[in-house]
Amino acid sequence: MKIVGFICLLLVLTGKLRGQGTPDYLTEINTLEDFVRMKGKPLSTKYGDIKSLKLVYHRRSKKLHYIESTRYPYHLDFCEQVLDYYKGSFNFNYENYTQTQGRDYYLANINLYPAASIYVLEFSITDQIKIEQIEELYDKVKSTFHIADSIYLFLNTSALEKRFSESNSDILTVDASDLYSGQLIQTIQPGKVYGKLKILDKLSADDFIEPNTIVILNGNANDIPIVDGLICSNFQTPLSHISLLCQNRLTPFVADRKIMENTAYLDLEDKLVCLEVSEYNYKLYLANKDSAEAYAEQVNVIEKIHELSYDTSFQTLLKIEDVDYTSLSYVGAKAANFGEINKVLKKKSKYAKVPENGAAIPFYFYLEHIKKSGADRLIEQLLSSSDMLLERELLDSIRTVIKRYPVDAELVAQVEAHMRADAQYKRYRFRSSTNAEDIEGFNGAGLYDSKSAELDNPNKSVGEAIAKVWASAWNNRAFYERRIFGIDHKNLAMGILIHRSFPDEEANGVVITHNIYRPENLGFVINVQKGDVPVVNPEAGVICDQLICYSDTDNTFYTPKKIVEYISKSSINNGEAVLDDAQIIRITKEIATLKKHYYRKINRNWLKYDFQRFALDLEFKVDEGQIYIKQIRPFR
C-alpha cells in the first residue's frame, strides 16, 4: 500500500473508530481497525505523530494483551485494574523493568511510524530486559499481530544496542537514525498565523521581508529576518539558532521534507493564507481578509519586557576570577555567567572547567568607543527613524564607524598582556557579552558575533577582534530582534568575554537541563557534534547526535541504569556516537551540579519553576578528554 494512501486510511479510521465502545484488551490484532481502536497517545513527542499501542504479556499464562491504550495510559494501570496486580508502583517498576529473573510481565509498545509505514516494537528506556526475553515476546507478537508483514525492534538506548550486538538474534531492528531520517514532518513551534505566502530558496537575517509574510524555505537558514510563519524543507535540531529564534518569537515553525513536492501548497504563493502548526502536524490553507483581521485583533502585542541599565565604574580589564553573577551590570550576562560557572566548578567539580585564561572587558570601553567614534550620533538618528530602508543604511554605517575607529590602545595593551601571561595559548576567542542577551525572557542566541585574535598575527589583531564584536551589537538581526521584544536600544551596552580558543576540539555540544520531549520526566536533552562542526547553526543536511541522558539526579530507578537514549546520530561520524556513554553521563552529572547551583542561588532572578522544570541552556566542548563549559543561559 502506498504511504500516502496508508496514512489517509489511518486518519479516516481514527475519526470513525475512536470514541466507540472498546474492550479492555484484544489478544490478537487482525485488522487496521483493531489497531486504531486500541491505540493511545505516545509517551514521547521526539518522533512526531506516531501511533502507539501498549501490550502486556503475562508470562505464567502465556497470554498477550493488546490493551486499550487510552483507557490505560500506563502498563501499571492495566495490570492493577485488569490483571489484579496488588504490590504498588515501586515493586511493579522494580520487578518488571529492573530485575530480569522471575518477571510477571513483559511490557512494551507497538508504534506505527506512518511516514515509513512500519510497525516497531519498543521497550521502555528503563527496561533491563534480556535479548532472549525480547525474542520470547517478539515471537508472540509476530504470531498475533496480523496486519504487518514485518515488525522491527527499536534499539532505543545505547545499552540495548550493545546487548543486541553481542547476541546472535535475527530480529529485524531499527535504530534512532533510521526513525529520525524517516520522519517527514517536524513541528518546532506550534501556533496559528495569517499572512501572504512567499516561497524562497534562501533566507538570511539581512533580507527584507514585508510584514505579515509566511515563508516556505527550500533548504535551511541559520539566521532569519522577522517572518510571521515559517515552513522549511530541512529538519532542524530543537537547539539550533533558527529553532530558538522561532520559539522565542513564538513564530509558528514546521519542517516538511516534502514541502517542495506539495503543489497544492506551492500554488498558494502570493495569496493570503493561514498556517496552523499543532503538536504533531500542520495545515496551510487559503484564507480571507476578514478572518485574518479578526484573528489579528485577538493576538497580544508583546510589551516591553526589559529596561536596560549599565554601570561604567569598572574601567580596567577584569580577570574572570574577579567576575561572577553579581557582575551583570558592568560586564554583561555572558561574562558574568562564565565567572559564576568558573567559581562553582572550581569548588564542586573534578572533571569540568571553563576555558582557560578568561577575562572580561567591561561596558565602559564600549560606551567610550561609541562616543569617540561618533557612532552615538548615528544611533540617535537610527532610533528616531521609522523608515526600514534608512534603518538598514544606518545600521551598516554604525557598524562601519565602530570597526574603523581605533580601539583604545591602553585596553589593547591590557588584553595582550593578559594573553601573554599564559604562554601555552596564543589564540583567543572574543565573545559578545551584552546587557541584552542571556536574560529572562530574551536569550539573544546567535544575534551577536564572536571573533578570534592571535598574538603577534597582524591579520588577527586584538584591536580588530574587539571592534568587530562591538560592531555586532548593531547587526540587523540583533536590532530587529530587540525591537520585537521591546528591548531598550538606547541603553544597550556590550562587554566582551575573552578566553583561549579551541583549534581542534574533540566535540562540541548544547545541553538543555529539562526533558523537552516528556516534560514530566527526568532527563537532560543533549545535542553533540564531532569536532568543531556547529550544532546550533549546521550546514544544510548535517545532523548531530541528539539524545537524552537520565543521570541528572540520584534517582534510584533511573540513575544506576546509566541510560543514554538516542534520537539521531551524527551524519558525519559513520553511524557511531560522537561521545561514549561514560562521557555523556559525566557531562550530565557535571551540568546537574550547575543546575542545582543556579536553581538555589540565581533562580529568584529568573523565571521560577519547580526544580525539574527549571531549564538552563548550556554550551560545552570536549578537548583531549577534558570537559569545558563555555556558556549558560536561561531556557524558555
XYZ file of C-alpha atoms in Angstrom:
636
model
C 0.000 0.000 0.000
C 1.345 3.439 -0.847
C 2.331 5.516 2.169
C 0.004 8.422 1.356
C -2.947 6.090 0.972
C -1.996 4.275 4.157
C -1.908 7.495 6.170
C -5.204 8.690 4.723
C -6.909 5.397 5.609
C -5.450 5.594 9.105
C -6.805 9.111 9.602
C -10.248 8.108 8.346
C -10.358 5.106 10.640
C -9.191 7.152 13.600
C -12.070 9.549 13.079
C -14.619 6.730 12.734
C -13.490 4.344 15.449
C -12.111 6.391 18.316
C -14.835 7.041 20.826
C -16.755 3.828 20.130
C -17.001 1.258 22.911
C -13.895 -0.878 23.060
C -12.843 -3.884 25.153
C -10.122 -3.636 27.789
C -7.817 -5.625 25.537
C -7.527 -7.824 22.460
C -5.468 -10.994 22.231
C -4.856 -10.523 18.508
C -4.727 -7.591 16.099
C -6.367 -8.763 12.903
C -7.181 -5.515 11.109
C -6.065 -1.909 10.958
C -9.392 -1.093 12.599
C -8.324 -3.177 15.628
C -5.084 -1.225 15.905
C -6.799 2.162 15.620
C -9.471 1.191 18.157
C -6.885 0.218 20.782
C -4.109 2.768 20.216
C -3.336 5.623 22.610
C -1.109 8.657 22.900
C 2.642 8.048 22.620
C 4.685 8.748 25.731
C 7.166 10.949 23.859
C 6.933 13.528 21.065
C 10.501 13.091 19.867
C 9.474 11.426 16.587
C 6.329 13.431 15.980
C 2.931 11.908 15.288
C 3.438 8.204 15.894
C 0.563 5.842 16.713
C 1.161 3.817 19.839
C -0.418 0.580 21.127
C 0.555 -0.809 24.530
C 0.883 -4.511 25.180
C 1.291 -6.665 28.284
C 2.498 -10.258 28.123
C 1.620 -12.312 31.216
C 4.376 -14.897 31.424
C 2.651 -17.504 33.586
C -0.485 -17.690 31.469
C 1.487 -17.022 28.252
C -1.258 -14.598 27.288
C -0.600 -11.430 25.301
C -2.873 -8.439 25.881
C -3.089 -5.577 23.377
C -4.558 -3.093 25.785
C -6.973 -0.197 25.288
C -4.222 2.395 25.474
C -6.393 5.439 26.091
C -8.257 3.832 28.973
C -4.983 2.502 30.419
C -2.269 5.104 29.619
C 0.306 3.185 31.684
C 1.027 -0.533 31.770
C 0.667 -0.480 35.550
C -2.922 0.802 35.225
C -3.893 -2.233 33.186
C -2.044 -4.717 35.378
C -3.666 -3.368 38.546
C -7.192 -2.958 37.207
C -7.478 -5.973 34.893
C -4.796 -8.457 35.948
C -5.159 -7.788 39.693
C -1.574 -6.743 40.385
C -1.503 -5.515 44.008
C 2.060 -4.678 45.074
C 2.116 -0.995 44.111
C 4.109 1.048 41.620
C 7.529 0.780 43.299
C 7.530 -3.018 43.267
C 5.948 -3.133 39.814
C 8.681 -0.964 38.338
C 11.469 -2.894 40.027
C 10.089 -6.334 39.169
C 9.247 -5.608 35.540
C 11.818 -3.038 34.397
C 14.896 -3.578 36.568
C 15.145 -7.249 37.513
C 15.249 -9.776 34.706
C 14.561 -13.030 36.553
C 11.114 -14.004 37.779
C 9.178 -11.299 35.948
C 5.421 -11.484 35.888
C 5.117 -9.365 32.771
C 6.867 -8.220 29.633
C 5.813 -4.645 28.884
C 6.186 -2.908 25.537
C 4.557 -0.749 22.876
C 3.970 -1.337 19.204
C 4.414 2.013 17.500
C 3.335 2.790 13.977
C 5.538 5.267 12.140
C 3.224 6.422 9.339
C 5.947 8.209 7.341
C 7.884 4.975 6.970
C 4.789 2.753 7.151
C 6.471 0.374 9.629
C 5.487 -1.151 12.971
C 8.116 -1.068 15.682
C 8.302 -2.994 18.966
C 9.653 -0.661 21.626
C 10.576 -1.240 25.266
C 10.912 1.385 27.965
C 14.331 3.000 28.080
C 14.488 1.838 31.718
C 13.900 -1.819 30.843
C 16.859 -4.124 31.503
C 15.177 -6.974 29.621
C 17.424 -9.696 28.202
C 17.637 -10.436 24.483
C 16.198 -13.953 24.943
C 13.217 -12.415 26.748
C 12.755 -9.945 23.901
C 12.799 -12.862 21.477
C 10.129 -14.651 23.502
C 7.828 -11.641 23.323
C 8.741 -10.872 19.711
C 7.689 -14.344 18.582
C 4.386 -13.995 20.426
C 3.747 -10.624 18.781
C 4.561 -11.970 15.316
C 2.019 -14.753 15.754
C -0.789 -12.439 16.940
C -0.203 -9.130 15.143
C -1.563 -9.898 11.683
C -1.544 -6.503 9.953
C 2.201 -6.217 9.299
C 4.489 -8.411 7.225
C 7.431 -7.267 9.351
C 7.830 -5.942 12.877
C 11.039 -4.194 13.879
C 12.701 -3.924 17.266
C 13.721 -0.359 18.157
C 17.210 -0.224 19.673
C 16.355 2.925 21.586
C 19.276 3.094 24.035
C 22.991 2.545 23.683
C 22.752 -0.227 26.310
C 20.168 -2.153 24.264
C 22.255 -1.647 21.118
C 25.217 -3.159 22.927
C 23.232 -6.130 24.264
C 21.815 -6.822 20.819
C 25.190 -6.528 19.059
C 26.602 -9.156 21.426
C 23.759 -11.603 20.706
C 23.029 -13.883 17.761
C 19.462 -12.699 17.422
C 17.982 -12.420 13.923
C 15.211 -9.990 14.909
C 14.778 -7.123 12.449
C 15.897 -3.861 14.072
C 15.845 -0.118 13.553
C 17.859 2.491 15.402
C 17.312 6.167 16.165
C 18.873 7.401 12.934
C 16.571 5.152 10.892
C 13.455 6.593 12.517
C 14.715 10.179 12.543
C 15.602 10.079 8.851
C 12.212 8.512 8.111
C 10.272 11.417 9.577
C 8.608 13.702 7.073
C 7.237 16.421 9.357
C 8.858 18.061 12.365
C 6.875 20.650 14.315
C 9.097 23.068 16.222
C 6.916 25.969 17.331
C 3.127 25.494 17.403
C 0.827 28.372 16.628
C -1.561 29.938 14.162
C -0.897 32.910 11.887
C -2.189 34.628 8.755
C -0.086 36.234 6.046
C 0.914 36.377 2.392
C 2.832 33.271 1.305
C 6.319 33.616 -0.178
C 8.488 30.756 -1.480
C 12.252 31.311 -1.233
C 15.397 29.293 -1.967
C 17.490 31.152 0.601
C 16.893 33.396 3.571
C 19.185 35.406 5.843
C 18.739 37.843 8.696
C 19.685 40.730 6.410
C 16.895 40.053 3.894
C 13.980 42.465 3.813
C 10.676 40.657 4.329
C 7.421 42.590 4.277
C 5.260 42.405 7.404
C 2.565 39.714 7.526
C 4.538 37.231 5.434
C 4.654 33.446 5.799
C 7.701 31.861 4.167
C 8.247 28.443 2.613
C 12.010 27.978 2.551
C 13.535 25.435 0.198
C 16.514 24.433 2.305
C 17.859 25.775 5.549
C 18.810 29.039 7.251
C 20.810 29.724 10.378
C 19.527 33.245 10.918
C 16.255 34.610 9.645
C 14.606 38.024 9.491
C 11.262 38.655 11.122
C 8.623 36.499 9.464
C 5.136 35.642 10.666
C 5.388 31.910 9.970
C 7.974 29.527 8.533
C 7.962 26.175 6.752
C 11.316 24.790 5.651
C 12.262 21.649 3.765
C 15.198 20.710 6.026
C 14.858 19.325 9.548
C 16.256 21.297 12.485
C 17.583 20.335 15.879
C 15.446 21.839 18.656
C 18.530 23.710 19.882
C 19.599 25.331 16.604
C 19.581 29.121 16.344
C 16.661 29.154 13.919
C 14.613 26.921 16.243
C 15.399 29.082 19.267
C 14.604 32.255 17.333
C 11.176 30.973 16.354
C 10.494 29.615 19.839
C 11.402 32.932 21.457
C 9.440 34.943 18.905
C 6.533 32.461 19.134
C 6.703 32.229 15.345
C 4.843 29.129 14.057
C 7.560 26.912 12.544
C 7.469 23.483 10.937
C 9.850 21.451 8.786
C 8.384 19.339 5.981
C 10.805 17.314 3.892
C 8.230 17.001 1.098
C 7.027 20.605 1.062
C 8.563 21.392 -2.342
C 6.621 18.477 -3.851
C 3.281 19.678 -2.491
C 1.829 21.549 -5.458
C -1.367 22.376 -3.558
C 0.706 24.412 -1.080
C 3.081 25.856 -3.667
C 0.144 27.129 -5.715
C -0.789 29.398 -2.790
C 2.230 31.672 -3.340
C 1.419 35.404 -3.127
C -2.013 34.592 -1.677
C -3.349 35.270 1.814
C -3.058 32.005 3.754
C -3.388 30.626 7.264
C -0.649 28.449 8.772
C -1.643 26.284 11.753
C 1.120 24.283 13.433
C -0.037 21.753 16.029
C 1.902 19.395 18.277
C 2.444 16.810 15.551
C 1.320 18.273 12.230
C 0.341 21.427 10.374
C -2.154 22.889 7.918
C -1.702 25.583 5.273
C -4.792 26.862 3.525
C -6.284 29.798 1.638
C -7.717 32.441 3.972
C -9.853 35.530 3.637
C -9.145 39.071 4.803
C -11.966 39.151 7.364
C -10.669 36.026 9.134
C -7.131 37.397 9.173
C -8.209 40.747 10.614
C -10.428 39.127 13.233
C -7.574 36.866 14.331
C -5.087 39.752 14.440
C -7.277 41.605 16.931
C -7.006 38.647 19.347
C -3.211 38.475 19.278
C -1.475 40.193 22.162
C 1.273 42.641 21.255
C 4.497 41.922 23.159
C 5.075 44.763 25.596
C 8.473 45.990 26.731
C 9.910 43.296 28.958
C 13.298 44.684 29.906
C 14.635 48.147 30.585
C 18.406 48.064 30.206
C 20.926 49.649 32.553
C 24.686 49.638 32.896
C 27.500 50.507 35.287
C 30.637 52.260 33.934
C 32.598 52.414 37.183
C 34.786 49.435 36.210
C 37.420 50.817 33.832
C 40.045 48.105 33.507
C 40.268 44.570 32.141
C 38.958 42.079 34.713
C 40.273 38.585 35.309
C 37.483 36.036 35.195
C 38.223 35.083 38.815
C 37.012 38.579 39.758
C 33.700 38.205 37.917
C 30.524 36.389 38.938
C 26.751 36.662 38.537
C 26.711 39.928 40.501
C 28.847 41.491 37.744
C 25.970 41.570 35.232
C 25.667 45.355 35.370
C 29.192 46.033 34.136
C 30.362 43.040 32.055
C 27.104 41.617 30.669
C 25.356 38.307 31.109
C 27.672 36.005 29.176
C 30.830 37.061 31.024
C 29.043 37.225 34.388
C 27.680 33.705 33.972
C 31.074 32.472 32.783
C 32.613 33.803 36.003
C 29.849 32.167 38.048
C 30.413 28.809 36.318
C 34.135 29.108 36.967
C 33.600 29.583 40.711
C 31.141 26.687 41.013
C 33.225 24.203 39.017
C 36.417 25.052 40.896
C 34.674 24.197 44.163
C 32.496 21.252 43.163
C 33.786 19.576 40.003
C 36.548 17.081 39.311
C 36.063 16.766 35.584
C 34.746 20.058 34.144
C 36.025 23.609 33.949
C 35.687 26.763 31.877
C 38.126 27.513 29.025
C 41.459 28.725 30.341
C 42.760 32.262 30.961
C 39.414 34.024 30.883
C 38.906 37.770 31.210
C 36.151 40.328 30.726
C 36.180 43.758 29.087
C 33.627 45.920 30.953
C 30.912 48.064 29.325
C 32.909 51.250 29.940
C 35.227 50.693 26.981
C 32.402 50.030 24.509
C 30.479 53.123 25.570
C 33.585 55.310 25.323
C 34.337 53.904 21.866
C 30.778 54.668 20.741
C 31.127 58.304 21.848
C 34.612 58.911 20.450
C 33.877 57.282 17.085
C 30.685 59.296 16.540
C 28.581 56.143 16.371
C 26.390 57.555 19.147
C 25.036 60.256 16.814
C 24.182 57.661 14.174
C 22.449 55.555 16.838
C 20.312 58.543 17.869
C 19.324 59.016 14.230
C 18.523 55.313 13.916
C 16.295 55.256 16.984
C 14.262 58.220 15.715
C 13.685 56.672 12.252
C 10.577 54.836 11.103
C 11.894 54.067 7.588
C 13.148 50.461 7.404
C 15.370 51.100 4.376
C 17.004 54.065 6.128
C 17.374 51.961 9.274
C 19.357 49.361 7.366
C 21.634 52.008 5.888
C 22.228 53.497 9.328
C 22.920 50.087 10.876
C 25.551 49.456 8.223
C 27.098 52.892 8.851
C 27.162 52.334 12.629
C 28.993 49.024 12.243
C 31.481 50.574 9.796
C 32.267 53.520 12.083
C 32.760 51.250 15.113
C 35.140 48.955 13.228
C 37.192 51.741 11.635
C 37.785 53.824 14.746
C 40.919 52.686 16.648
C 40.288 50.754 19.836
C 41.782 52.346 22.951
C 45.494 51.500 22.923
C 45.679 51.012 26.699
C 42.855 48.459 26.565
C 44.589 46.568 23.749
C 47.808 46.535 25.774
C 45.992 45.152 28.832
C 44.374 42.396 26.803
C 47.629 41.415 25.095
C 49.434 41.322 28.439
C 46.704 39.058 29.804
C 47.045 36.748 26.811
C 50.850 36.566 27.158
C 50.549 35.689 30.841
C 49.738 32.111 29.835
C 52.365 31.080 27.305
C 50.500 27.860 26.474
C 47.942 29.660 24.312
C 48.348 32.200 21.516
C 44.828 32.147 20.020
C 41.882 33.614 21.909
C 38.145 33.902 21.394
C 36.410 37.263 21.872
C 32.682 36.820 22.594
C 29.844 39.309 22.958
C 28.529 39.898 26.467
C 25.739 42.462 26.382
C 23.045 43.554 28.782
C 20.580 42.364 26.087
C 21.270 38.619 25.935
C 21.061 35.610 28.246
C 18.422 37.421 30.320
C 14.960 36.428 31.492
C 12.581 36.327 28.532
C 15.271 37.092 25.929
C 18.251 34.828 25.297
C 19.617 36.619 22.209
C 21.074 33.379 20.829
C 23.017 33.959 17.622
C 22.378 37.709 17.443
C 25.899 38.954 18.097
C 29.295 37.896 16.747
C 32.323 36.188 18.223
C 35.779 36.760 16.751
C 39.260 35.307 17.183
C 42.598 37.033 17.770
C 46.136 35.651 17.776
C 49.188 37.090 19.428
C 51.759 38.552 17.009
C 49.492 37.994 14.000
C 48.618 41.345 12.334
C 45.830 39.640 10.380
C 44.178 38.521 13.634
C 44.826 41.513 15.860
C 43.272 42.099 19.274
C 42.007 45.559 18.349
C 40.279 44.284 15.227
C 38.580 41.435 17.140
C 37.315 43.812 19.831
C 35.951 46.318 17.308
C 34.175 43.638 15.265
C 32.467 42.189 18.348
C 31.381 45.674 19.474
C 30.040 46.425 15.998
C 27.879 43.298 16.077
C 25.715 44.972 18.735
C 24.154 46.688 15.718
C 23.752 43.675 13.449
C 20.463 43.853 11.562
C 19.240 40.658 13.188
C 20.142 41.922 16.663
C 18.445 45.297 16.220
C 15.192 43.892 14.885
C 15.103 41.050 17.404
C 15.423 43.537 20.239
C 12.657 45.602 18.681
C 10.293 42.594 18.576
C 10.711 42.147 22.319
C 10.645 45.826 23.199
C 14.253 45.765 24.387
C 15.698 49.177 25.216
C 18.214 50.041 22.422
C 19.229 53.379 23.913
C 20.916 51.849 26.948
C 22.441 48.878 25.156
C 25.971 48.126 26.343
C 28.419 45.443 25.290
C 31.177 43.817 27.267
C 33.432 41.112 25.860
C 34.297 37.710 27.295
C 37.799 36.507 26.402
C 39.238 33.013 26.760
C 41.605 30.741 24.924
C 40.264 29.244 21.699
C 39.930 25.597 20.652
C 41.573 24.969 17.280
C 40.992 21.209 17.249
C 38.386 20.094 19.785
C 37.061 16.546 20.008
C 33.397 17.533 20.187
C 31.078 20.427 20.890
C 27.505 20.466 22.070
C 24.485 22.022 23.745
C 22.548 20.777 26.788
C 19.047 21.680 27.950
C 18.574 20.756 31.608
C 14.984 19.648 31.044
C 13.309 16.836 29.120
C 11.611 18.866 26.375
C 10.061 15.676 24.908
C 8.486 14.441 28.167
C 8.308 17.482 30.470
C 7.116 15.470 33.463
C 10.140 13.143 33.283
C 13.780 13.290 34.269
C 16.392 13.745 31.600
C 18.709 16.308 30.022
C 18.487 16.825 26.256
C 21.917 16.884 24.635
C 22.948 17.731 21.066
C 26.594 16.991 20.271
C 28.672 17.027 17.105
C 32.100 15.855 16.054
C 34.964 18.341 16.224
C 34.021 21.967 15.744
C 31.201 21.294 13.272
C 28.416 23.568 14.571
C 25.423 22.234 16.469
C 23.444 25.478 16.644
C 23.959 26.601 13.038
C 24.802 23.499 10.968
C 25.216 23.276 7.227
C 22.144 22.064 5.357
C 21.656 18.323 5.761
C 24.215 17.890 8.561
C 22.690 16.079 11.557
C 24.218 15.921 15.025
C 23.844 13.374 17.809
C 20.557 14.118 19.569
C 19.998 12.241 22.817
C 18.536 12.253 26.308
C 20.595 11.252 29.347
C 18.868 10.355 32.616
C 21.821 10.691 35.004
C 20.844 14.195 36.094
C 19.744 13.142 39.596
C 20.361 10.358 42.094
C 17.008 8.731 41.270
C 17.359 5.078 42.311
C 15.258 3.803 39.396
C 16.958 5.688 36.544
C 20.485 6.600 37.597
C 22.045 3.141 38.201
C 20.967 2.063 34.686
C 23.099 4.772 33.025
C 20.508 5.378 30.320
C 21.515 7.180 27.132
C 18.591 7.407 24.724
C 19.405 8.445 21.157
C 17.056 10.380 18.874
C 19.514 10.678 15.983
C 23.206 10.132 15.356
C 25.688 12.355 13.616
C 25.608 12.238 9.828
C 29.382 12.823 9.702
C 30.617 10.150 12.117
C 29.969 6.899 10.239
C 26.919 5.997 12.286
C 28.865 5.993 15.547
C 28.138 8.089 18.621
C 30.348 11.169 18.867
C 30.930 10.600 22.599
C 30.703 7.337 24.511
C 28.170 6.729 27.275
C 30.678 7.381 30.061
C 31.464 10.830 28.634
C 27.774 11.669 28.179
C 26.931 10.601 31.732
C 29.851 12.582 33.140
C 28.792 15.723 31.245
C 25.237 15.279 32.510
C 26.357 14.975 36.124
C 28.655 17.993 35.897
C 25.886 20.127 34.426
C 23.443 18.851 37.062
C 25.750 20.471 39.626
C 25.398 23.805 37.821
C 21.625 23.401 37.578
C 21.366 22.897 41.348
C 23.503 25.964 41.982
C 21.535 28.190 39.625
C 18.215 26.947 40.932
C 19.154 27.680 44.534
C 21.185 30.872 44.076
C 20.073 32.554 40.836
C 16.525 31.292 40.243
C 14.990 34.188 42.172
C 16.163 36.464 39.358
C 14.862 34.242 36.569
C 11.595 32.502 35.832
C 10.522 30.439 38.831
C 9.703 26.785 38.172
C 9.944 23.689 40.279
C 13.413 22.140 40.070
C 12.640 19.539 37.418
C 11.121 22.108 35.060
C 13.793 24.711 35.743
C 15.737 24.753 32.494
C 19.149 26.069 31.524
C 20.768 26.132 28.100
C 24.495 25.311 28.259
C 27.200 25.023 25.625
C 30.169 22.710 26.119
C 33.246 21.378 24.406
C 35.360 18.261 24.866
C 39.062 18.743 24.149
C 41.582 15.964 24.761
C 39.067 14.333 27.086
C 38.567 17.472 29.194
C 35.007 18.824 29.580
C 34.697 22.586 29.149
C 31.502 24.506 29.969
C 31.593 27.715 27.955
C 28.146 29.299 28.346
C 24.960 29.176 30.378
C 21.648 30.970 29.926
C 18.008 30.538 30.969
C 15.954 28.344 28.650
C 12.360 29.295 27.979
